[in-house]
Tab-separated table of C-alpha atoms in Angstrom:
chain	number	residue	atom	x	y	z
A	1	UNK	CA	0.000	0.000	0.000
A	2	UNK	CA	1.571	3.344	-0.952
A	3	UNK	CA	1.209	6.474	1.339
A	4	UNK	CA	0.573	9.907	0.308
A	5	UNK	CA	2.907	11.440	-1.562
A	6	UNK	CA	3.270	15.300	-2.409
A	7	UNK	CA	5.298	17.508	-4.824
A	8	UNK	CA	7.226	19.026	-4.755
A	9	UNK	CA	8.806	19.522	-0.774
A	10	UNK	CA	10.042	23.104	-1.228
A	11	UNK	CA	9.299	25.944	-3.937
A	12	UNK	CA	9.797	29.548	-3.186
A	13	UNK	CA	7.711	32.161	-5.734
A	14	UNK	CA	7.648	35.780	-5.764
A	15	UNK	CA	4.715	37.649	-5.275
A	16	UNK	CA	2.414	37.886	-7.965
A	17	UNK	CA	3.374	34.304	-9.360
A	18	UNK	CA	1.037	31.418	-9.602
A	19	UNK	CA	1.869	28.134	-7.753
A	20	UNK	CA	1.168	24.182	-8.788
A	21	UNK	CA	0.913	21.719	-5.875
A	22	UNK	CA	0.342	18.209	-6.223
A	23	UNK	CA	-0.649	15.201	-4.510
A	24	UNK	CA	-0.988	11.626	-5.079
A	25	UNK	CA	-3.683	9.401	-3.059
A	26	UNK	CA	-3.008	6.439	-0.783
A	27	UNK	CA	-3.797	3.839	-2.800
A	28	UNK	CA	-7.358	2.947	-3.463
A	29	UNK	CA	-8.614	6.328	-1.677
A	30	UNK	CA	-11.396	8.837	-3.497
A	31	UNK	CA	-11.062	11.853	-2.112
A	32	UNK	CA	-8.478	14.439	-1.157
A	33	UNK	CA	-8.329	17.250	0.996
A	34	UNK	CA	-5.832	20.137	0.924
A	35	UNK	CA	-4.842	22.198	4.158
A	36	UNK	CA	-2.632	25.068	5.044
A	37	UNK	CA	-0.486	25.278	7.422
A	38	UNK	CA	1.243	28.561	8.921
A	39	UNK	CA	4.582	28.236	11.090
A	40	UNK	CA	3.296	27.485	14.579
A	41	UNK	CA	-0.668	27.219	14.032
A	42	UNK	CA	-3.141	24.061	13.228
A	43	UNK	CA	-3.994	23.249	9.221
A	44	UNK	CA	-6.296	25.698	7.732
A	45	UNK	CA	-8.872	23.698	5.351
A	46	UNK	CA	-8.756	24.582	2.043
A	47	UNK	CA	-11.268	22.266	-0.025
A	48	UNK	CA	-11.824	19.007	-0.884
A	49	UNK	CA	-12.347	17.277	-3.484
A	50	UNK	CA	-14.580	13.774	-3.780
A	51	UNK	CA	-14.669	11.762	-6.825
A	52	UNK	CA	-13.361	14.939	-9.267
A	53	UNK	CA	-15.492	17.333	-7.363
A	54	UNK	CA	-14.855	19.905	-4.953
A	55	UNK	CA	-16.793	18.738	-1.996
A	56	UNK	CA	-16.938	21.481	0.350
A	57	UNK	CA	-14.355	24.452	1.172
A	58	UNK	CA	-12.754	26.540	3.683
A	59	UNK	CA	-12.262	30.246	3.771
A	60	UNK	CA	-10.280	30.807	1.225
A	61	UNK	CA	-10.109	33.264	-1.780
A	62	UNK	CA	-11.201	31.792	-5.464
A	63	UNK	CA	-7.489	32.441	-6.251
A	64	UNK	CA	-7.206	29.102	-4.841
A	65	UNK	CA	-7.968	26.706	-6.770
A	66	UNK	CA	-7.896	22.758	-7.588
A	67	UNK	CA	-8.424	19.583	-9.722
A	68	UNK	CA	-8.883	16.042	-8.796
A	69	UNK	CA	-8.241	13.415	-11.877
A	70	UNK	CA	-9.395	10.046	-12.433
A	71	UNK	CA	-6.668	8.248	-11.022
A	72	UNK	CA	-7.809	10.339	-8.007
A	73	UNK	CA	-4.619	12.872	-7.563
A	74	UNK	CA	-4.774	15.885	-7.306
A	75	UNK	CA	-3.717	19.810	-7.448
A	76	UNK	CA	-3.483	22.503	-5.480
A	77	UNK	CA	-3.332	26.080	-7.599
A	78	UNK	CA	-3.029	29.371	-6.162
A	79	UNK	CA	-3.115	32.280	-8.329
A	80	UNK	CA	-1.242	36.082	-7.316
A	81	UNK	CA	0.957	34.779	-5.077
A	82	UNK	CA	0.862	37.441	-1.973
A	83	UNK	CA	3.487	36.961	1.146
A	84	UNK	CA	0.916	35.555	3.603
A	85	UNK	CA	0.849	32.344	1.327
A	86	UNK	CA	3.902	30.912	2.688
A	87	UNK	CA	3.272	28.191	4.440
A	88	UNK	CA	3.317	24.417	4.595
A	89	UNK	CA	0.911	23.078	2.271
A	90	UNK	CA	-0.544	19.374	3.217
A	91	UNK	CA	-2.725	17.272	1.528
A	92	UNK	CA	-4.695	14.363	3.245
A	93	UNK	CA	-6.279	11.605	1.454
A	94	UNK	CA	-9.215	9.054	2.976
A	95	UNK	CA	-11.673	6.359	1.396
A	96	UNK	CA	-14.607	8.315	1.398
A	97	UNK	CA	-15.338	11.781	1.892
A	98	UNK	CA	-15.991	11.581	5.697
A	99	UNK	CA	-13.811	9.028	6.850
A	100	UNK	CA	-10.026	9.125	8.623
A	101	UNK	CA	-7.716	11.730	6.465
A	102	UNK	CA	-3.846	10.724	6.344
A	103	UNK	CA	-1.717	13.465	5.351
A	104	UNK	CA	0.813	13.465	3.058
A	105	UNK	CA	4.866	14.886	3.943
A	106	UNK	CA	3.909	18.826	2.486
A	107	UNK	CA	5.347	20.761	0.308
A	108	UNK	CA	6.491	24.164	1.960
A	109	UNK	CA	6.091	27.168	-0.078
A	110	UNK	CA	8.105	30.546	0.138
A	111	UNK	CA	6.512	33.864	-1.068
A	112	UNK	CA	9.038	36.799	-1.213
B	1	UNK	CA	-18.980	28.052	11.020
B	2	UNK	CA	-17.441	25.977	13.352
B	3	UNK	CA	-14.331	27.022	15.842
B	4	UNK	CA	-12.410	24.650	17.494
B	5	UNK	CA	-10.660	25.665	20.570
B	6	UNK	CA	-7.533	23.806	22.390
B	7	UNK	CA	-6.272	23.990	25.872
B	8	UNK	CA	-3.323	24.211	26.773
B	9	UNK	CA	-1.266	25.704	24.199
B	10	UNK	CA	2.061	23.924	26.059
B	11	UNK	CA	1.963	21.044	28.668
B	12	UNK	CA	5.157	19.894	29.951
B	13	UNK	CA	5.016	16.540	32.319
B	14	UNK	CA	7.576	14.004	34.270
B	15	UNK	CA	7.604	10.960	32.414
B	16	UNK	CA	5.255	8.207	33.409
B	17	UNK	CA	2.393	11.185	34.059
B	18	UNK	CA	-0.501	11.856	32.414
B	19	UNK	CA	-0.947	14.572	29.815
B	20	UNK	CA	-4.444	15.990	29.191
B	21	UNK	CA	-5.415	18.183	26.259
B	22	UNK	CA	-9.283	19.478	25.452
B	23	UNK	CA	-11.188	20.441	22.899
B	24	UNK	CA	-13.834	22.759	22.653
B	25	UNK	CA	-16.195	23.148	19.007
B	26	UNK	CA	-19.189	25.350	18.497
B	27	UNK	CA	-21.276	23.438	15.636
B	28	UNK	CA	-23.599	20.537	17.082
B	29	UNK	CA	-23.178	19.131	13.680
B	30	UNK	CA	-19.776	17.937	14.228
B	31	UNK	CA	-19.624	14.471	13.912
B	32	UNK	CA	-16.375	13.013	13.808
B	33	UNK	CA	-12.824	14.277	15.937
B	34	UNK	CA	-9.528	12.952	15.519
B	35	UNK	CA	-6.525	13.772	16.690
B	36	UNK	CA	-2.864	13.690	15.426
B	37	UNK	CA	0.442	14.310	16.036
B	38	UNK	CA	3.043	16.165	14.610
B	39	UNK	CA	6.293	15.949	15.064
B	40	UNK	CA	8.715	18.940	14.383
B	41	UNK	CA	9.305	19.043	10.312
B	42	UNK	CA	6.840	15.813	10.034
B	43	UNK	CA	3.207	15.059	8.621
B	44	UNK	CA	0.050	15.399	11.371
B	45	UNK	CA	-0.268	11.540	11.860
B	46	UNK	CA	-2.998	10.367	13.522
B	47	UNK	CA	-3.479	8.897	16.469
B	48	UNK	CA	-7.227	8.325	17.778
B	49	UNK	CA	-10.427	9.629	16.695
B	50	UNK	CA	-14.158	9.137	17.981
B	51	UNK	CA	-17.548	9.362	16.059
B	52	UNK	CA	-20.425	11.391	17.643
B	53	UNK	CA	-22.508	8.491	18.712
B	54	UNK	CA	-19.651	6.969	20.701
B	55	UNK	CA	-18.425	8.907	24.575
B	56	UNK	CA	-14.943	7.562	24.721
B	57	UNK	CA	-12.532	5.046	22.822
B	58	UNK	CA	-9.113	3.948	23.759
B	59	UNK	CA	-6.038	2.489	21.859
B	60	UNK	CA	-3.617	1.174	24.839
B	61	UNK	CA	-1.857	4.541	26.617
B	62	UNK	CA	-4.466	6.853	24.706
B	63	UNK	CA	-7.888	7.758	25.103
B	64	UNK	CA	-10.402	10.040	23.664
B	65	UNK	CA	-13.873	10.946	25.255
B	66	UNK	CA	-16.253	13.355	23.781
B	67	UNK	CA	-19.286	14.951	25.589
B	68	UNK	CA	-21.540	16.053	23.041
B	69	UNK	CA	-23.831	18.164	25.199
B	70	UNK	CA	-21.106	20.056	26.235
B	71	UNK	CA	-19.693	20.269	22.860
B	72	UNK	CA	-15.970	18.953	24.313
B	73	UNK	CA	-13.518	16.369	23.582
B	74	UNK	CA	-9.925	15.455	25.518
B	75	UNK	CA	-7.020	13.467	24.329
B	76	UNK	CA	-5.672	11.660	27.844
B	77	UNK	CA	-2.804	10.046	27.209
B	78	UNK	CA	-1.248	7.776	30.191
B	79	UNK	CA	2.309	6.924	31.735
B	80	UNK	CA	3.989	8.691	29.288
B	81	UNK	CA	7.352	8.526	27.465
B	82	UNK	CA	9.698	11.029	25.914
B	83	UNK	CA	8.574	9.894	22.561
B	84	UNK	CA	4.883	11.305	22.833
B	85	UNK	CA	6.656	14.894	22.910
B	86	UNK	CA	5.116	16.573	20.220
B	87	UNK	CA	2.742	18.719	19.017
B	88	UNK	CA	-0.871	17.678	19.325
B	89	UNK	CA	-4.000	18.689	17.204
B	90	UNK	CA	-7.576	18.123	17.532
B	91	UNK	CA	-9.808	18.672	14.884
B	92	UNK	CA	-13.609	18.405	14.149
B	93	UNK	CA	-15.499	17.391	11.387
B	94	UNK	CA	-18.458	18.827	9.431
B	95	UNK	CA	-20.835	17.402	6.864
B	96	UNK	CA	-22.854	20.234	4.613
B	97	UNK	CA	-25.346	20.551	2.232
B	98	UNK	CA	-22.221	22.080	0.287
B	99	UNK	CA	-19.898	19.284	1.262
B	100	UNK	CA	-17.081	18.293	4.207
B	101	UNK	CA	-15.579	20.944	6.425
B	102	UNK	CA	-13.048	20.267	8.371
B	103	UNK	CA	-11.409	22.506	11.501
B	104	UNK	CA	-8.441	21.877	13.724
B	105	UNK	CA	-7.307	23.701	17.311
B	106	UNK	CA	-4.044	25.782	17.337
B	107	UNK	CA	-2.526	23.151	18.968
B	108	UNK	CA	-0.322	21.790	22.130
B	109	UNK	CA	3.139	21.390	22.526
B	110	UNK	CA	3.789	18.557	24.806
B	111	UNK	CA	7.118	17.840	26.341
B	112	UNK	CA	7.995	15.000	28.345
B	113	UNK	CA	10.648	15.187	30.840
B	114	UNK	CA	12.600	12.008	31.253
């Protein structure tokens, strides 16, 4: 059974820039959810997405944006990068929309 | 929405004590609370969670009980061991017309002291 796996760990953008994450399912689960994480503070919910559609979302700006595909992977895309972005970025997979998430390593992001 | 407080924001104990950390959450809807921990430069792994229509579950050293009236949950975790330091989260989940929403605490750093 593989584990979650993001990409990639580190990135640093400048402000203004637009940013890919992406994330690849433990094997056999549907449905992703992406988080973010500020030094010292608890994940932040982004969205999630069930099945190739966003099923439900935090408070977050429609400059963040995603895509699940078939084989269930997904990405993360945020738009006018602005300082405040930097941050860990997780993503945690499950079998079904409601059950137990497990996170994948992060990929930290830099905004200068 | 929902807000998820945690308490305390550090804990420091003598190894082979018990560390406590609560939860508090605002949105009777909640329905399902794990917790994980995350060690420093490492994933949130978790460790225990608990379903609404269940008051308390345990996994050997660690136990979660949730009082649903009250709208709090605690992580008890017993005889501990230098290994549990860490950072500990609780979250609490949602279900929506609109879909899943899902809220964590601000966390607690635990230290044990050999």
């Amino acid at each position: 059974e593989t584990g979650v796996t993001q990409s990639p760990t580190h990135l640093i953008k400048t402000r203004g820039q637009q940013v890919t994450l992406r994330c690849s399912s433990q094997s056999g689960h549907n449905t992703v959810s992406w988080y973010q994480q500020a030094l010292g503070q608890g994940p932040q919910f982004i969205f999630q997405y069930y099945r190739e559609e966003e099923n439900g979302r935090g408070n977050f700006p429609p400059r963040f944006s995603g895509l699940q595909f078939p084989n269930y992977s997904s990405e993360l895309n945020v738009n006018a990068l602005e300082l405040d972005d930097s941050a860990l970025y997780l993503c945690a997979s499950s079998l079904y929309s409601s059950e137990t998430q497990y996170f994948g390593p992060g990929t930290r992001l830099l905004v200068l | 929405g929902e807000n998820v407080e945690q308490h305390p924001s550090t804990l420091s104990v003598q190894e082979g004590d018990s560390a406590v950390i609560k939860c508090t959450y605002s949105d009777s809807a909640s329905n399902y609370f794990p917790w994980y921990k995350q060690e420093l430069g490492k994933r949130p792994q978790l460790i225990i969670d608990i379903r609404s229509n269940v008051g308390e579950k345990k996994d050997q050293r660690i136990a979660v009980t949730l009082n649903k009236t009250a709208k709090h949950f605690s992580l008890h975790i017993t005889e501990t061991q230098p290994e549990d330091s860490a950072v500990y989260f609780c979250a609490a989940t949602t279900n929506k017309n609109t879909g899943n929403q899902f809220y964590f605490g601000t966390g607690t750093s635990l230290t044990v002291i050999p």
